């Protein structure tokens, strides 16, 4: 019996040695491709065999988000990202990123603000493709000392936001290929207000859990105001304050308002989120409380967020919010990547080492 086992093992090794990746059946090949979670693995598989390359579209690359380890100014062409799929840091050499402020969130592209000549562009760090954007008509002193633009939308319409002075927010949009921005300035009460571009309008929260103003992106005219939602945690016990992060996130054709309390940093395995959906059904815009987002997932940084559909991706949970959490257990500050289950209202600390990550945005890698 022992000799039979050794012979079987030997025969298997011989068979494996005679079989190349070229011999892999198409159905097994596509099964491998659909189970790749990291875009780096996708690129390696695509480069392995010339016969495979025509079968793999770049649009089939994994859509799991990465975290960009942003620095204020990227003086280096080496950009660092954290892959949620692999739980690893990746460094990508992007020559066009040197001396630029990079911001997101984005579906593939980062907003690049050149700190030497004050030009704007969209930069894909995974392909090094760069799309020039029109110049902004701002004073040189503002551009050089204060303005730090952020990308709030990509697609045919590029929308950005940025503070031009203390508590004065500039919102601008343009169509790709145009040579001029449509810009409007808005005074707000805090530099952490949620803002989003949605259905041709800018939506801006005037203050944390205050009213939301909808602004026509082509005229700068305030179209309507959405009253503040009724707070779900207004009587929350043990919360030192009822202030927090206030997001606006476009999600599967809807506009969501997501609020997270600041006062949860003393409790590692807990967080408090409130989710609302913009409802304009009866002509009176209002925020409606949401207890589920179905197959969607939200990914939040310190200012912005993005929404993705969960199509059965291993390791990710639908109906969840992924976010970074600071915790002070008495021995100093620590940082954790967490997942909030919306149905169970429970926070899970994920087993990833993210201590050296900044507050960089989420970005979905794109090879197109």
mmCIF file of C-alpha atoms in Angstrom:
data_model
loop_
_atom_site.group_PDB
_atom_site.id
_atom_site.type_symbol
_atom_site.label_atom_id
_atom_site.label_comp_id
_atom_site.label_asym_id
_atom_site.label_seq_id
_atom_site.Cartn_x
_atom_site.Cartn_y
_atom_site.Cartn_z
ATOM 1 C CA UNK A 1 0.000 0.000 0.000
ATOM 2 C CA UNK A 2 2.819 2.362 0.884
ATOM 3 C CA UNK A 3 4.479 1.682 -2.478
ATOM 4 C CA UNK A 4 1.187 2.496 -4.271
ATOM 5 C CA UNK A 5 1.001 5.856 -2.511
ATOM 6 C CA UNK A 6 4.562 6.711 -3.559
ATOM 7 C CA UNK A 7 3.828 5.673 -7.169
ATOM 8 C CA UNK A 8 0.643 7.816 -7.230
ATOM 9 C CA UNK A 9 2.558 10.806 -5.887
ATOM 10 C CA UNK A 10 5.289 10.281 -8.481
ATOM 11 C CA UNK A 11 2.768 9.987 -11.327
ATOM 12 C CA UNK A 12 1.089 13.250 -10.207
ATOM 13 C CA UNK A 13 4.386 15.110 -10.221
ATOM 14 C CA UNK A 14 5.182 13.827 -13.703
ATOM 15 C CA UNK A 15 1.726 14.836 -14.984
ATOM 16 C CA UNK A 16 2.067 18.307 -13.478
ATOM 17 C CA UNK A 17 5.508 18.715 -15.025
ATOM 18 C CA UNK A 18 4.125 17.861 -18.481
ATOM 19 C CA UNK A 19 1.141 20.223 -18.135
ATOM 20 C CA UNK A 20 1.644 23.922 -18.832
ATOM 21 C CA UNK A 21 -0.648 26.858 -18.163
ATOM 22 C CA UNK A 22 -1.421 26.864 -21.892
ATOM 23 C CA UNK A 23 -3.265 23.569 -21.405
ATOM 24 C CA UNK A 24 -5.694 24.986 -18.843
ATOM 25 C CA UNK A 25 -9.285 24.614 -20.147
ATOM 26 C CA UNK A 26 -11.133 27.874 -20.831
ATOM 27 C CA UNK A 27 -13.797 27.239 -18.194
ATOM 28 C CA UNK A 28 -11.169 26.706 -15.489
ATOM 29 C CA UNK A 29 -9.244 29.704 -16.746
ATOM 30 C CA UNK A 30 -12.246 32.012 -16.417
ATOM 31 C CA UNK A 31 -12.944 30.558 -12.974
ATOM 32 C CA UNK A 32 -9.430 31.611 -11.958
ATOM 33 C CA UNK A 33 -9.931 35.111 -13.390
ATOM 34 C CA UNK A 34 -13.244 35.709 -11.620
ATOM 35 C CA UNK A 35 -11.681 34.776 -8.280
ATOM 36 C CA UNK A 36 -8.774 37.200 -8.515
ATOM 37 C CA UNK A 37 -9.263 39.968 -5.947
ATOM 38 C CA UNK A 38 -6.098 42.029 -6.331
ATOM 39 C CA UNK A 39 -5.420 44.003 -9.506
ATOM 40 C CA UNK A 40 -1.713 43.082 -9.269
ATOM 41 C CA UNK A 41 -2.605 39.370 -9.534
ATOM 42 C CA UNK A 42 -4.869 40.179 -12.486
ATOM 43 C CA UNK A 43 -2.010 41.899 -14.329
ATOM 44 C CA UNK A 44 0.365 38.994 -13.633
ATOM 45 C CA UNK A 45 -2.110 36.394 -14.938
ATOM 46 C CA UNK A 46 -2.816 38.470 -18.038
ATOM 47 C CA UNK A 47 0.918 38.731 -18.748
ATOM 48 C CA UNK A 48 1.572 35.016 -18.216
ATOM 49 C CA UNK A 49 0.346 33.720 -21.561
ATOM 50 C CA UNK A 50 -0.145 35.374 -24.969
ATOM 51 C CA UNK A 51 -3.037 32.997 -25.676
ATOM 52 C CA UNK A 52 -4.866 34.245 -22.594
ATOM 53 C CA UNK A 53 -4.401 37.965 -23.136
ATOM 54 C CA UNK A 54 -7.086 38.414 -25.849
ATOM 55 C CA UNK A 55 -9.554 36.567 -23.605
ATOM 56 C CA UNK A 56 -9.138 38.982 -20.701
ATOM 57 C CA UNK A 57 -10.629 42.428 -21.015
ATOM 58 C CA UNK A 58 -9.110 45.207 -18.937
ATOM 59 C CA UNK A 59 -12.642 46.034 -17.830
ATOM 60 C CA UNK A 60 -12.701 42.654 -16.044
ATOM 61 C CA UNK A 61 -10.019 43.737 -13.577
ATOM 62 C CA UNK A 62 -10.930 43.453 -9.872
ATOM 63 C CA UNK A 63 -12.971 46.387 -8.532
ATOM 64 C CA UNK A 64 -12.046 46.133 -4.877
ATOM 65 C CA UNK A 65 -11.005 49.474 -3.383
ATOM 66 C CA UNK A 66 -7.534 50.375 -2.214
ATOM 67 C CA UNK A 67 -6.530 53.043 0.289
ATOM 68 C CA UNK A 68 -4.169 55.693 -1.004
ATOM 69 C CA UNK A 69 -1.571 56.509 1.648
ATOM 70 C CA UNK A 70 -1.708 60.218 0.899
ATOM 71 C CA UNK A 71 0.884 62.743 1.910
ATOM 72 C CA UNK A 72 0.211 66.467 1.717
ATOM 73 C CA UNK A 73 2.515 66.841 -1.274
ATOM 74 C CA UNK A 74 3.965 63.907 -3.206
ATOM 75 C CA UNK A 75 7.572 64.944 -3.792
ATOM 76 C CA UNK A 76 8.298 61.361 -4.726
ATOM 77 C CA UNK A 77 7.086 59.525 -7.805
ATOM 78 C CA UNK A 78 6.564 56.406 -5.658
ATOM 79 C CA UNK A 79 2.977 56.203 -4.410
ATOM 80 C CA UNK A 80 1.918 53.787 -1.688
ATOM 81 C CA UNK A 81 -1.430 52.020 -1.593
ATOM 82 C CA UNK A 82 -3.025 49.500 0.727
ATOM 83 C CA UNK A 83 -4.942 46.669 -0.913
ATOM 84 C CA UNK A 84 -8.042 45.545 0.935
ATOM 85 C CA UNK A 85 -8.013 42.291 -1.040
ATOM 86 C CA UNK A 86 -4.500 41.182 -0.132
ATOM 87 C CA UNK A 87 -4.011 43.104 3.115
ATOM 88 C CA UNK A 88 -0.683 44.358 1.769
ATOM 89 C CA UNK A 89 0.968 47.653 0.916
ATOM 90 C CA UNK A 90 1.939 48.211 -2.709
ATOM 91 C CA UNK A 91 4.261 50.886 -4.052
ATOM 92 C CA UNK A 92 3.684 52.096 -7.614
ATOM 93 C CA UNK A 93 6.156 54.267 -9.491
ATOM 94 C CA UNK A 94 4.195 57.121 -11.113
ATOM 95 C CA UNK A 95 6.602 59.714 -12.587
ATOM 96 C CA UNK A 96 3.769 62.176 -13.288
ATOM 97 C CA UNK A 97 2.848 62.271 -9.583
ATOM 98 C CA UNK A 98 5.983 64.065 -8.433
ATOM 99 C CA UNK A 99 5.418 67.486 -6.777
ATOM 100 C CA UNK A 100 1.653 67.105 -6.906
ATOM 101 C CA UNK A 101 -1.099 67.109 -4.336
ATOM 102 C CA UNK A 102 -3.268 64.048 -4.983
ATOM 103 C CA UNK A 103 -6.839 63.628 -3.796
ATOM 104 C CA UNK A 104 -9.891 61.418 -4.212
ATOM 105 C CA UNK A 105 -12.038 59.395 -3.769
ATOM 106 C CA UNK A 106 -12.259 58.086 -7.266
ATOM 107 C CA UNK A 107 -13.167 55.266 -9.606
ATOM 108 C CA UNK A 108 -9.697 54.881 -11.032
ATOM 109 C CA UNK A 109 -8.372 58.439 -11.161
ATOM 110 C CA UNK A 110 -6.950 60.849 -8.608
ATOM 111 C CA UNK A 111 -7.142 64.613 -8.855
ATOM 112 C CA UNK A 112 -3.603 65.954 -9.316
ATOM 113 C CA UNK A 113 -2.834 69.552 -8.361
ATOM 114 C CA UNK A 114 0.615 70.623 -9.559
ATOM 115 C CA UNK A 115 2.173 72.736 -6.807
ATOM 116 C CA UNK A 116 4.745 74.306 -9.168
ATOM 117 C CA UNK A 117 2.563 75.622 -12.005
ATOM 118 C CA UNK A 118 -0.863 75.262 -10.271
ATOM 119 C CA UNK A 119 -2.432 73.136 -12.988
ATOM 120 C CA UNK A 120 -5.058 70.429 -12.501
ATOM 121 C CA UNK A 121 -5.370 67.018 -14.091
ATOM 122 C CA UNK A 122 -6.846 63.571 -13.563
ATOM 123 C CA UNK A 123 -4.151 60.949 -12.982
ATOM 124 C CA UNK A 124 -4.575 57.193 -13.122
ATOM 125 C CA UNK A 125 -1.789 55.800 -10.898
ATOM 126 C CA UNK A 126 -2.276 52.282 -12.272
ATOM 127 C CA UNK A 127 -1.783 53.179 -15.955
ATOM 128 C CA UNK A 128 0.014 56.568 -15.574
ATOM 129 C CA UNK A 129 -2.591 58.048 -17.927
ATOM 130 C CA UNK A 130 -3.110 61.773 -17.300
ATOM 131 C CA UNK A 131 -6.040 63.913 -18.480
ATOM 132 C CA UNK A 132 -5.479 67.706 -18.358
ATOM 133 C CA UNK A 133 -8.189 69.846 -16.790
ATOM 134 C CA UNK A 134 -8.924 73.570 -17.298
ATOM 135 C CA UNK A 135 -7.060 76.094 -15.116
ATOM 136 C CA UNK A 136 -8.862 77.599 -12.151
ATOM 137 C CA UNK A 137 -9.357 81.345 -12.076
ATOM 138 C CA UNK A 138 -8.087 81.937 -8.558
ATOM 139 C CA UNK A 139 -5.530 84.364 -7.183
ATOM 140 C CA UNK A 140 -1.970 83.082 -7.100
ATOM 141 C CA UNK A 141 -1.807 83.712 -3.342
ATOM 142 C CA UNK A 142 -4.850 81.484 -2.814
ATOM 143 C CA UNK A 143 -3.511 78.707 -5.003
ATOM 144 C CA UNK A 144 -0.088 78.731 -3.398
ATOM 145 C CA UNK A 145 -1.001 79.058 0.275
ATOM 146 C CA UNK A 146 -4.456 77.637 0.951
ATOM 147 C CA UNK A 147 -6.169 75.834 -1.891
ATOM 148 C CA UNK A 148 -6.140 72.029 -1.601
ATOM 149 C CA UNK A 149 -8.703 70.707 -4.121
ATOM 150 C CA UNK A 150 -10.515 67.406 -3.647
ATOM 151 C CA UNK A 151 -12.174 65.201 -6.210
ATOM 152 C CA UNK A 152 -15.826 64.541 -5.428
ATOM 153 C CA UNK A 153 -16.952 63.057 -8.732
ATOM 154 C CA UNK A 154 -15.464 61.564 -11.892
ATOM 155 C CA UNK A 155 -16.983 60.532 -15.192
ATOM 156 C CA UNK A 156 -18.047 62.710 -18.101
ATOM 157 C CA UNK A 157 -18.464 65.503 -15.568
ATOM 158 C CA UNK A 158 -15.508 66.234 -13.296
ATOM 159 C CA UNK A 159 -16.546 67.864 -10.020
ATOM 160 C CA UNK A 160 -14.160 69.166 -7.400
ATOM 161 C CA UNK A 161 -14.309 71.102 -4.148
ATOM 162 C CA UNK A 162 -11.768 73.061 -2.157
ATOM 163 C CA UNK A 163 -11.505 75.794 0.424
ATOM 164 C CA UNK A 164 -10.317 79.159 -0.892
ATOM 165 C CA UNK A 165 -10.218 80.723 2.587
ATOM 166 C CA UNK A 166 -11.380 79.880 6.074
ATOM 167 C CA UNK A 167 -14.880 78.367 5.775
ATOM 168 C CA UNK A 168 -15.348 79.464 2.145
ATOM 169 C CA UNK A 169 -15.845 76.405 -0.036
ATOM 170 C CA UNK A 170 -15.403 76.503 -3.793
ATOM 171 C CA UNK A 171 -17.377 74.013 -5.892
ATOM 172 C CA UNK A 172 -16.486 73.586 -9.561
ATOM 173 C CA UNK A 173 -17.477 71.300 -12.416
ATOM 174 C CA UNK A 174 -16.621 70.824 -16.074
ATOM 175 C CA UNK A 175 -17.141 68.274 -18.791
ATOM 176 C CA UNK A 176 -14.081 66.436 -20.030
ATOM 177 C CA UNK A 177 -12.743 68.268 -23.061
ATOM 178 C CA UNK A 178 -14.096 71.662 -22.039
ATOM 179 C CA UNK A 179 -11.710 74.525 -21.290
ATOM 180 C CA UNK A 180 -13.548 76.264 -18.457
ATOM 181 C CA UNK A 181 -14.870 75.457 -14.998
ATOM 182 C CA UNK A 182 -18.297 76.464 -13.733
ATOM 183 C CA UNK A 183 -17.469 77.535 -10.192
ATOM 184 C CA UNK A 184 -19.410 78.801 -7.187
ATOM 185 C CA UNK A 185 -18.264 79.764 -3.714
ATOM 186 C CA UNK A 186 -20.221 78.909 -0.596
ATOM 187 C CA UNK A 187 -19.712 79.935 3.011
ATOM 188 C CA UNK A 188 -20.017 77.053 5.453
ATOM 189 C CA UNK A 189 -19.670 76.697 9.204
ATOM 190 C CA UNK A 190 -16.995 74.028 9.304
ATOM 191 C CA UNK A 191 -14.250 72.667 7.043
ATOM 192 C CA UNK A 192 -15.585 69.122 7.442
ATOM 193 C CA UNK A 193 -18.951 69.506 5.715
ATOM 194 C CA UNK A 194 -20.206 66.726 3.480
ATOM 195 C CA UNK A 195 -20.464 67.564 -0.210
ATOM 196 C CA UNK A 196 -21.331 65.656 -3.357
ATOM 197 C CA UNK A 197 -22.190 66.126 -7.025
ATOM 198 C CA UNK A 198 -25.538 64.529 -7.803
ATOM 199 C CA UNK A 199 -27.833 64.855 -10.845
ATOM 200 C CA UNK A 200 -26.246 68.075 -12.087
ATOM 201 C CA UNK A 201 -26.230 69.790 -8.712
ATOM 202 C CA UNK A 202 -23.845 70.279 -5.830
ATOM 203 C CA UNK A 203 -25.208 69.198 -2.472
ATOM 204 C CA UNK A 204 -23.565 70.735 0.575
ATOM 205 C CA UNK A 205 -24.289 70.200 4.263
ATOM 206 C CA UNK A 206 -24.186 73.643 5.834
ATOM 207 C CA UNK A 207 -23.084 72.165 9.169
ATOM 208 C CA UNK A 208 -22.898 68.811 10.915
ATOM 209 C CA UNK A 209 -26.392 67.347 10.745
ATOM 210 C CA UNK A 210 -27.726 70.724 9.618
ATOM 211 C CA UNK A 211 -29.707 71.515 6.477
ATOM 212 C CA UNK A 212 -28.432 70.509 3.025
ATOM 213 C CA UNK A 213 -28.369 73.029 0.169
ATOM 214 C CA UNK A 214 -28.733 71.947 -3.471
ATOM 215 C CA UNK A 215 -26.849 74.270 -5.861
ATOM 216 C CA UNK A 216 -27.185 74.323 -9.650
ATOM 217 C CA UNK A 217 -23.687 73.535 -10.925
ATOM 218 C CA UNK A 218 -24.083 75.653 -14.079
ATOM 219 C CA UNK A 219 -25.488 78.842 -12.536
ATOM 220 C CA UNK A 220 -24.443 78.663 -8.888
ATOM 221 C CA UNK A 221 -28.030 79.327 -7.825
ATOM 222 C CA UNK A 222 -29.298 77.604 -4.669
ATOM 223 C CA UNK A 223 -32.229 75.514 -5.905
ATOM 224 C CA UNK A 224 -33.658 74.195 -2.654
ATOM 225 C CA UNK A 225 -32.823 73.293 0.911
ATOM 226 C CA UNK A 226 -33.326 69.910 2.552
ATOM 227 C CA UNK A 227 -34.122 70.202 6.289
ATOM 228 C CA UNK A 228 -31.835 68.412 8.709
ATOM 229 C CA UNK A 229 -32.912 64.833 9.433
ATOM 230 C CA UNK A 230 -34.373 63.846 12.752
ATOM 231 C CA UNK A 231 -31.472 62.574 14.825
ATOM 232 C CA UNK A 232 -31.537 58.876 15.730
ATOM 233 C CA UNK A 233 -28.938 59.210 18.485
ATOM 234 C CA UNK A 234 -30.139 62.442 20.048
ATOM 235 C CA UNK A 235 -30.543 60.711 23.411
ATOM 236 C CA UNK A 236 -27.594 58.364 23.107
ATOM 237 C CA UNK A 237 -26.215 57.554 26.536
ATOM 238 C CA UNK A 238 -22.474 57.623 27.121
ATOM 239 C CA UNK A 239 -21.687 59.822 24.110
ATOM 240 C CA UNK A 240 -19.525 62.777 25.183
ATOM 241 C CA UNK A 241 -20.748 64.900 22.263
ATOM 242 C CA UNK A 242 -23.172 64.606 19.394
ATOM 243 C CA UNK A 243 -20.846 65.976 16.730
ATOM 244 C CA UNK A 244 -19.139 63.909 14.101
ATOM 245 C CA UNK A 245 -18.298 63.150 10.478
ATOM 246 C CA UNK A 246 -21.084 64.096 8.083
ATOM 247 C CA UNK A 247 -20.906 62.547 4.587
ATOM 248 C CA UNK A 248 -22.853 62.855 1.342
ATOM 249 C CA UNK A 249 -22.382 59.790 -0.889
ATOM 250 C CA UNK A 250 -23.884 59.054 -4.301
ATOM 251 C CA UNK A 251 -24.898 55.397 -4.182
ATOM 252 C CA UNK A 252 -26.563 53.433 -7.003
ATOM 253 C CA UNK A 253 -28.543 56.430 -8.215
ATOM 254 C CA UNK A 254 -29.435 57.631 -4.729
ATOM 255 C CA UNK A 255 -27.928 60.319 -2.535
ATOM 256 C CA UNK A 256 -27.149 59.118 0.978
ATOM 257 C CA UNK A 257 -26.314 61.194 4.010
ATOM 258 C CA UNK A 258 -24.170 59.273 6.480
ATOM 259 C CA UNK A 259 -23.360 60.560 9.943
ATOM 260 C CA UNK A 260 -20.814 59.088 12.311
ATOM 261 C CA UNK A 261 -20.362 60.269 15.884
ATOM 262 C CA UNK A 262 -16.937 61.496 16.940
ATOM 263 C CA UNK A 263 -17.264 60.256 20.495
ATOM 264 C CA UNK A 264 -16.664 56.563 19.780
ATOM 265 C CA UNK A 265 -12.863 56.651 19.922
ATOM 266 C CA UNK A 266 -12.830 55.390 23.524
ATOM 267 C CA UNK A 267 -14.684 52.198 22.583
ATOM 268 C CA UNK A 268 -12.804 49.973 20.136
ATOM 269 C CA UNK A 269 -15.577 47.601 19.119
ATOM 270 C CA UNK A 270 -18.335 50.103 18.631
ATOM 271 C CA UNK A 271 -19.312 52.944 16.306
ATOM 272 C CA UNK A 272 -22.470 54.938 15.774
ATOM 273 C CA UNK A 273 -23.748 55.537 12.247
ATOM 274 C CA UNK A 274 -26.938 57.113 10.963
ATOM 275 C CA UNK A 275 -27.916 56.708 7.293
ATOM 276 C CA UNK A 276 -30.491 58.771 5.418
ATOM 277 C CA UNK A 277 -31.701 58.764 1.809
ATOM 278 C CA UNK A 278 -32.783 61.845 -0.120
ATOM 279 C CA UNK A 279 -36.472 61.506 -0.928
ATOM 280 C CA UNK A 280 -38.061 63.929 -3.428
ATOM 281 C CA UNK A 281 -41.130 61.823 -4.249
ATOM 282 C CA UNK A 282 -43.829 64.307 -3.196
ATOM 283 C CA UNK A 283 -41.994 67.462 -4.280
ATOM 284 C CA UNK A 284 -40.755 68.221 -0.769
ATOM 285 C CA UNK A 285 -37.148 67.025 -0.461
ATOM 286 C CA UNK A 286 -36.415 65.366 2.859
ATOM 287 C CA UNK A 287 -34.021 62.920 4.471
ATOM 288 C CA UNK A 288 -35.533 59.512 5.195
ATOM 289 C CA UNK A 289 -33.918 57.148 7.690
ATOM 290 C CA UNK A 290 -32.407 54.011 6.105
ATOM 291 C CA UNK A 291 -31.890 50.749 8.005
ATOM 292 C CA UNK A 292 -30.419 48.774 5.095
ATOM 293 C CA UNK A 293 -28.513 49.445 1.857
ATOM 294 C CA UNK A 294 -28.957 45.916 0.468
ATOM 295 C CA UNK A 295 -26.048 44.664 -1.649
ATOM 296 C CA UNK A 296 -24.164 47.931 -1.394
ATOM 297 C CA UNK A 297 -21.050 48.729 0.634
ATOM 298 C CA UNK A 298 -19.825 52.161 1.707
ATOM 299 C CA UNK A 299 -16.154 53.103 2.066
ATOM 300 C CA UNK A 300 -15.507 56.271 4.069
ATOM 301 C CA UNK A 301 -12.382 58.331 4.686
ATOM 302 C CA UNK A 302 -12.198 61.440 6.865
ATOM 303 C CA UNK A 303 -14.162 63.635 4.430
ATOM 304 C CA UNK A 304 -15.622 61.686 1.506
ATOM 305 C CA UNK A 305 -17.029 58.281 0.699
ATOM 306 C CA UNK A 306 -17.791 55.986 -2.204
ATOM 307 C CA UNK A 307 -20.310 53.217 -2.759
ATOM 308 C CA UNK A 308 -19.807 49.830 -4.449
ATOM 309 C CA UNK A 309 -22.024 46.849 -5.137
ATOM 310 C CA UNK A 310 -21.062 43.525 -3.593
ATOM 311 C CA UNK A 311 -21.330 40.876 -6.300
ATOM 312 C CA UNK A 312 -20.331 37.995 -4.063
ATOM 313 C CA UNK A 313 -16.747 39.063 -3.487
ATOM 314 C CA UNK A 314 -15.084 36.813 -0.939
ATOM 315 C CA UNK A 315 -14.163 38.531 2.306
ATOM 316 C CA UNK A 316 -16.372 41.595 1.849
ATOM 317 C CA UNK A 317 -19.816 41.926 3.386
ATOM 318 C CA UNK A 318 -22.805 43.560 1.776
ATOM 319 C CA UNK A 319 -24.843 46.047 3.775
ATOM 320 C CA UNK A 320 -21.695 47.302 5.506
ATOM 321 C CA UNK A 321 -19.593 50.414 6.025
ATOM 322 C CA UNK A 322 -15.777 50.218 5.874
ATOM 323 C CA UNK A 323 -13.918 52.971 7.692
ATOM 324 C CA UNK A 324 -10.792 53.840 9.661
ATOM 325 C CA UNK A 325 -11.148 54.130 13.429
ATOM 326 C CA UNK A 326 -8.875 55.815 15.956
ATOM 327 C CA UNK A 327 -8.751 54.288 19.407
ATOM 328 C CA UNK A 328 -7.161 55.530 22.603
ATOM 329 C CA UNK A 329 -6.904 52.754 25.153
ATOM 330 C CA UNK A 330 -4.813 54.802 27.572
ATOM 331 C CA UNK A 331 -1.450 53.955 25.995
ATOM 332 C CA UNK A 332 -1.671 56.335 23.072
ATOM 333 C CA UNK A 333 -3.520 56.361 19.777
ATOM 334 C CA UNK A 334 -3.908 53.351 17.517
ATOM 335 C CA UNK A 335 -5.571 53.017 14.123
ATOM 336 C CA UNK A 336 -7.794 50.183 12.944
ATOM 337 C CA UNK A 337 -9.646 49.315 9.774
ATOM 338 C CA UNK A 338 -13.210 48.466 10.751
ATOM 339 C CA UNK A 339 -16.420 47.184 9.239
ATOM 340 C CA UNK A 340 -19.814 48.291 10.504
ATOM 341 C CA UNK A 341 -22.701 45.860 9.967
ATOM 342 C CA UNK A 342 -25.740 48.061 9.276
ATOM 343 C CA UNK A 343 -28.343 45.417 10.144
ATOM 344 C CA UNK A 344 -26.697 44.256 13.356
ATOM 345 C CA UNK A 345 -25.410 47.776 14.226
ATOM 346 C CA UNK A 346 -22.130 46.148 15.217
ATOM 347 C CA UNK A 347 -18.502 47.102 14.534
ATOM 348 C CA UNK A 348 -15.883 44.497 13.646
ATOM 349 C CA UNK A 349 -12.158 45.254 13.761
ATOM 350 C CA UNK A 350 -10.522 43.752 10.661
ATOM 351 C CA UNK A 351 -7.188 41.877 11.006
ATOM 352 C CA UNK A 352 -5.112 44.334 8.980
ATOM 353 C CA UNK A 353 -2.060 46.318 10.073
ATOM 354 C CA UNK A 354 -2.857 49.886 8.995
ATOM 355 C CA UNK A 355 -0.952 51.836 11.635
ATOM 356 C CA UNK A 356 1.130 53.762 9.105
ATOM 357 C CA UNK A 357 -1.825 54.754 6.916
ATOM 358 C CA UNK A 358 -2.834 58.396 6.781
ATOM 359 C CA UNK A 359 -6.343 59.631 6.069
ATOM 360 C CA UNK A 360 -5.971 58.990 2.353
ATOM 361 C CA UNK A 361 -9.004 58.338 0.176
ATOM 362 C CA UNK A 362 -10.342 55.077 -1.165
ATOM 363 C CA UNK A 363 -9.690 54.464 -4.840
ATOM 364 C CA UNK A 364 -10.991 51.700 -7.098
ATOM 365 C CA UNK A 365 -8.142 50.558 -9.388
ATOM 366 C CA UNK A 366 -8.793 50.866 -13.105
ATOM 367 C CA UNK A 367 -6.587 49.595 -15.949
ATOM 368 C CA UNK A 368 -8.495 51.542 -18.595
#
